[in-house]
mmCIF file of C-alpha atoms in Angstrom:
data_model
loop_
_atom_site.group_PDB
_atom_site.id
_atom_site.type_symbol
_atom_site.label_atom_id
_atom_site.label_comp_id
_atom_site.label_asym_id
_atom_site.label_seq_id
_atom_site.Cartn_x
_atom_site.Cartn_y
_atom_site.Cartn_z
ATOM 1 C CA UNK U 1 8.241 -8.488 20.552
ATOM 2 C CA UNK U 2 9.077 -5.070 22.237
ATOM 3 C CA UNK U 3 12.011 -3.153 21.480
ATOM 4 C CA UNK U 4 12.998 -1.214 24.414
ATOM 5 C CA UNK U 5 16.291 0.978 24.970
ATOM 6 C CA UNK U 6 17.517 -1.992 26.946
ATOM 7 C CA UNK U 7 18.229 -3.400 23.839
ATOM 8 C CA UNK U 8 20.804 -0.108 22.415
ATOM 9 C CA UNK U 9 24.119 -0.221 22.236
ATOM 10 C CA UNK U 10 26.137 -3.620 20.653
ATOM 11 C CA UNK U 11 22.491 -5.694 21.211
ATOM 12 C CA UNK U 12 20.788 -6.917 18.137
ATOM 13 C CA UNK U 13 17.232 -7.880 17.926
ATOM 14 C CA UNK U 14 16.238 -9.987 15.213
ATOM 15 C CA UNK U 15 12.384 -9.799 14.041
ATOM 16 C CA UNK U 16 11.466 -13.014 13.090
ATOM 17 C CA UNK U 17 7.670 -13.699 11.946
ATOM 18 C CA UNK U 18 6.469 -10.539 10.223
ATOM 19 C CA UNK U 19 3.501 -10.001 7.895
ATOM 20 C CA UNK U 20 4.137 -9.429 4.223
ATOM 21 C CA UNK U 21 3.335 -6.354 2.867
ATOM 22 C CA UNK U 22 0.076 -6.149 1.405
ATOM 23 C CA UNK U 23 -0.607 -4.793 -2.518
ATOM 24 C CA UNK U 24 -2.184 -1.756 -0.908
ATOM 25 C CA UNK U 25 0.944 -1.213 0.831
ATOM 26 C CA UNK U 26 2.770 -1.708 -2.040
ATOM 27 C CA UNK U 27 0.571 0.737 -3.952
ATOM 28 C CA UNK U 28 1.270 3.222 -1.800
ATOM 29 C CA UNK U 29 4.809 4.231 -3.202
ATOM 30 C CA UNK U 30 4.415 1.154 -6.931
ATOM 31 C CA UNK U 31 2.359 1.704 -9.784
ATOM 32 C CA UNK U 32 -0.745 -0.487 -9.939
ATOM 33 C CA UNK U 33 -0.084 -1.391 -12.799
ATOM 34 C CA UNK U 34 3.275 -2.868 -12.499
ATOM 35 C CA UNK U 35 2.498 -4.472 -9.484
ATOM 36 C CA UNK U 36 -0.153 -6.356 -11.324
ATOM 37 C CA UNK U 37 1.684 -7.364 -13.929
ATOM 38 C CA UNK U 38 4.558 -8.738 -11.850
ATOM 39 C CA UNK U 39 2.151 -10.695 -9.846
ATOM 40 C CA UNK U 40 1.089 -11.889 -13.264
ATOM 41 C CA UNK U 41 4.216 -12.666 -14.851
ATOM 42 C CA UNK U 42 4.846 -15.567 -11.631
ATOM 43 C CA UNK U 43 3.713 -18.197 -13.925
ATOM 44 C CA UNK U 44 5.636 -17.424 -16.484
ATOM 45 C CA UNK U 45 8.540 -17.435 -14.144
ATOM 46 C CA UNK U 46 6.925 -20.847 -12.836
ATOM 47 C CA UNK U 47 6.830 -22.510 -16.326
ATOM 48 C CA UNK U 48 10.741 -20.893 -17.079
ATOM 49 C CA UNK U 49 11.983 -20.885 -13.895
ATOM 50 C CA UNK U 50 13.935 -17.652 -14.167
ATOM 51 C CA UNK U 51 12.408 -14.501 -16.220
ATOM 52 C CA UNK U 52 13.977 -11.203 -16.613
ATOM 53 C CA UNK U 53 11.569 -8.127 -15.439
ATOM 54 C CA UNK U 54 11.099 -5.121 -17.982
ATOM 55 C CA UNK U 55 12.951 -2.116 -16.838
ATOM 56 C CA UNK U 56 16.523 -0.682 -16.922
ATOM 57 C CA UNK U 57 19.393 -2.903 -15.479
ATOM 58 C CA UNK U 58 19.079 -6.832 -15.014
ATOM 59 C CA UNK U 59 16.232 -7.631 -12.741
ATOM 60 C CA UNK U 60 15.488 -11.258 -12.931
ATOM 61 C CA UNK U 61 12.465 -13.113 -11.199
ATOM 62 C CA UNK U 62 11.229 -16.892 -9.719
ATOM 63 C CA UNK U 63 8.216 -18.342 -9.158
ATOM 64 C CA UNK U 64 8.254 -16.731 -5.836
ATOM 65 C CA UNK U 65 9.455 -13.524 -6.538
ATOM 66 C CA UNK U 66 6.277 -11.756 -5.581
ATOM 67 C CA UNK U 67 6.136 -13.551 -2.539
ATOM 68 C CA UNK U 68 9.123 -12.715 -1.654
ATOM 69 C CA UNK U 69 9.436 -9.112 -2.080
ATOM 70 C CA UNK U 70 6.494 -9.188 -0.317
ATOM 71 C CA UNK U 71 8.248 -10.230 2.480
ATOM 72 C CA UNK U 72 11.168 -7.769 2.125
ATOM 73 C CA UNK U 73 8.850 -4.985 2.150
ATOM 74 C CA UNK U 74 7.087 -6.508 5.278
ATOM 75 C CA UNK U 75 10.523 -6.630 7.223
ATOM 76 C CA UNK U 76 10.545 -3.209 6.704
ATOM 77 C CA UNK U 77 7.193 -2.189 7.613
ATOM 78 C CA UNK U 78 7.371 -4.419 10.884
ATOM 79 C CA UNK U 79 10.499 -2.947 11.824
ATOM 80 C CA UNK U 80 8.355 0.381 11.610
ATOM 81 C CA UNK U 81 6.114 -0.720 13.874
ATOM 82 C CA UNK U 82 7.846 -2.025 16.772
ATOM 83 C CA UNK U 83 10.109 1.092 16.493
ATOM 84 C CA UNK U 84 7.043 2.882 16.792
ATOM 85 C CA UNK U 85 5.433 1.156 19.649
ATOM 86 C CA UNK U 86 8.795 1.196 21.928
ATOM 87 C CA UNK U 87 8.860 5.267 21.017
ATOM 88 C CA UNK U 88 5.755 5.569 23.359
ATOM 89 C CA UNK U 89 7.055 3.770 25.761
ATOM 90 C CA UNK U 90 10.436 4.797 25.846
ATOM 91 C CA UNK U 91 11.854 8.642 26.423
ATOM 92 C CA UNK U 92 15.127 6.649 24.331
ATOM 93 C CA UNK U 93 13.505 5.265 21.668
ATOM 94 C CA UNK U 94 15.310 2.577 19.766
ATOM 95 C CA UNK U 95 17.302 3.053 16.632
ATOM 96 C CA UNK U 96 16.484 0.494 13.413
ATOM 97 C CA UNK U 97 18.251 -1.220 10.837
ATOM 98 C CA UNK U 98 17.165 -3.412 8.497
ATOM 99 C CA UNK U 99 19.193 -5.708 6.347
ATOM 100 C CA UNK U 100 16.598 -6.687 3.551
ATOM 101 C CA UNK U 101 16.940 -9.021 0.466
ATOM 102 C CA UNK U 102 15.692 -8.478 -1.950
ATOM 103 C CA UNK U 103 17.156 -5.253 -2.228
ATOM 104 C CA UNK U 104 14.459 -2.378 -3.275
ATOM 105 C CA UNK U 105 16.592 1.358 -3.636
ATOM 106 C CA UNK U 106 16.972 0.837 -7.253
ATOM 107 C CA UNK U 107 12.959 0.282 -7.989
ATOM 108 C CA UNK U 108 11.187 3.098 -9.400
ATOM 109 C CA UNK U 109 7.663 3.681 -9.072
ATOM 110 C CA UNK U 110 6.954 2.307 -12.229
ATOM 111 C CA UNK U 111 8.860 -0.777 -12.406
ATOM 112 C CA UNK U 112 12.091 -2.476 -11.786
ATOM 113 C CA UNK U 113 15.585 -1.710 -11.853
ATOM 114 C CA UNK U 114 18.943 -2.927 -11.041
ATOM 115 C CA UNK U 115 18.038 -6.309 -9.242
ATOM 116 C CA UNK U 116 15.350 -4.212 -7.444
ATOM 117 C CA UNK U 117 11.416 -5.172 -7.067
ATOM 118 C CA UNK U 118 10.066 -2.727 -4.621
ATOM 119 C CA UNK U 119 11.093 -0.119 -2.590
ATOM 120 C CA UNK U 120 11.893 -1.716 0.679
ATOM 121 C CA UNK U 121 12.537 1.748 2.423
ATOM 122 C CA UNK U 122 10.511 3.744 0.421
ATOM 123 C CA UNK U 123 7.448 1.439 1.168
ATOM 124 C CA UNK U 124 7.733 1.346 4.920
ATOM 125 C CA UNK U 125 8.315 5.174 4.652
ATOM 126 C CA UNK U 126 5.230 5.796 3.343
ATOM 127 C CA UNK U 127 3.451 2.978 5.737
ATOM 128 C CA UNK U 128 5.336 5.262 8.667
ATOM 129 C CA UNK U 129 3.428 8.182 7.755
ATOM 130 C CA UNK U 130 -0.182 6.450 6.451
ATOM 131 C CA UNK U 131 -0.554 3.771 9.409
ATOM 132 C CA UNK U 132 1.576 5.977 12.262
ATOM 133 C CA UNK U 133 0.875 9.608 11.230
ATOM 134 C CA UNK U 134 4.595 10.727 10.713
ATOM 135 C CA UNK U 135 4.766 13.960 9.252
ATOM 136 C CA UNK U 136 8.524 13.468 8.228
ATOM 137 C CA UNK U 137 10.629 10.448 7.511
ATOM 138 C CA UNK U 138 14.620 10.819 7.337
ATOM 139 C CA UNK U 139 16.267 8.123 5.207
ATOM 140 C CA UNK U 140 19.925 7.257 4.991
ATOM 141 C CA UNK U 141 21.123 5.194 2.319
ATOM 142 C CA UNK U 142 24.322 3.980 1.732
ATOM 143 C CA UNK U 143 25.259 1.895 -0.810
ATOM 144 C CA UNK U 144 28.039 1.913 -3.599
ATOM 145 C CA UNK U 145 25.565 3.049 -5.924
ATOM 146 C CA UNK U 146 23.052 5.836 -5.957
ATOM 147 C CA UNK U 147 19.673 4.790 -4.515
ATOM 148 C CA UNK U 148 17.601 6.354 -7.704
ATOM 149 C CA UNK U 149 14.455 4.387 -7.154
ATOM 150 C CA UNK U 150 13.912 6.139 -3.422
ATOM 151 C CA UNK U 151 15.007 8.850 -4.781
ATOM 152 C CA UNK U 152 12.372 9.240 -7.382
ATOM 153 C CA UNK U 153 9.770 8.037 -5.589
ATOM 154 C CA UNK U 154 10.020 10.886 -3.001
ATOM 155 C CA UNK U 155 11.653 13.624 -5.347
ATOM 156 C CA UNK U 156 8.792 16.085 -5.080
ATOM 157 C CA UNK U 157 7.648 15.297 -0.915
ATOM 158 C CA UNK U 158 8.788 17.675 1.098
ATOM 159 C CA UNK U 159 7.967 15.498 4.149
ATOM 160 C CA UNK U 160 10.673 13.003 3.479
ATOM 161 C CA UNK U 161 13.996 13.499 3.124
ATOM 162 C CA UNK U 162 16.190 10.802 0.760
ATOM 163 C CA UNK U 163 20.367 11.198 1.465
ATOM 164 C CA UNK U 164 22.487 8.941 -0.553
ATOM 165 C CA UNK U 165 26.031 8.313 0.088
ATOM 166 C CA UNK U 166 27.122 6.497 -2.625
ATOM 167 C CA UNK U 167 30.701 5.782 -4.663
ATOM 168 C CA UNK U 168 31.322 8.770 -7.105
#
C-alpha cells in the first residue's frame, strides 16, 4: 500500500497486514532481559489464563500477550514505513496516526506499567531513526495521563523530542 497526499484531508487509510515487530526491534528501546522473561512467562499465562506482569500499576497478560504486543509495536513500525516511502515520493508527505492496542506509553524500558507492554511509539521511534536514518523524531502524546514510559525511555536523547499533554 502507498500513502500518497491524495489520501490527506477527512480520508483514512487503514493498514491491514503488517509484520510484527521483531525482539531486536523491541530491544532497541526494552531491556533484554524483560523481554525474555515476558516471552517466558506465556506459559504460565497459558496454564492460568490471566497473569499479572511485575512492575508498577496493574499490567495483566494471556497466552498471547507477547504475540500481541508484537503486533502493536509492528502497527507502529509499518505505519513508519509507508509514511516514509510516500515522503520520497511526495513534496506533501502524509501525516500518521496510529490507534494501537495494546497501549505502550506507560512501559518503561525495564518492564511494564499501567496496562502497558512495550512502547508502541517509542519502538517505532527508534526503528524511524535505525532502519530510515532520521536524525530527529517529534512525538505528541495525548492522553489523560502522563506518558512516563516514552518519556523515560528518551529522557537523555537529544534527537527525539517526547510532549505530553496530559490531565493535571
Amino acid at each position: 500500500m502507498k500513502l500518497t497526499s491524495k489520501f490527506r484531508g477527512s480520508d483514512v487509510v487503514e493498514v491491514q497486514n503488517f509484520r510484527p515487530a521483531t525482539t531486536d526491534d523491541i530491544g532497541s528501546v526494552h531491556a533484554g532481559p524483560y523481554i525474555s522473561g515476558l516471552e517466558k512467562a506465556m506459559d504460565q499465562a497459558s496454564e492460568k489464563g490471566l497473569i499479572f506482569i511485575d512492575g508498577s500499576g496493574p499490567t495483566y497478560a494471556t497466552a498471547t500477550t507477547f504475540q500481541e504486543t508484537l503486533l502493536a509495536a509492528g502497527a507502529g513500525i509499518s505505519l513508519v514505513d509507508s509514511v516514509v516511502a510516500a515522503s520520497r515520493v511526495s513534496k506533501d508527505p502524509p501525516v500518521a496516526f496510529a490507534l494501537i492496542r495494546p497501549p505502550g506509553h506507560h512501559a518503561v524500558p525495564k518492564g511494564a506499567m499501567g496496562f502497558c507492554v512495550f512502547g508502541n511509539i517509542a519502538i517505532a521511534a527508534r526503528y524511524a531513526q535505525r532502519m530510515h536514518g532520521l536524525k530527529r523524531v517529534f512525538i505528541i502524546d495525548f492522553d489523560v495521563h502522563h506518558g512516563n514510559g516514552t518519556n523515560d525511555a528518551f529522557y537523555e536523547d537529544p534527537d527525539i523530542f517526547f510532549l505530553s499533554t496530559h490531565q493535571v
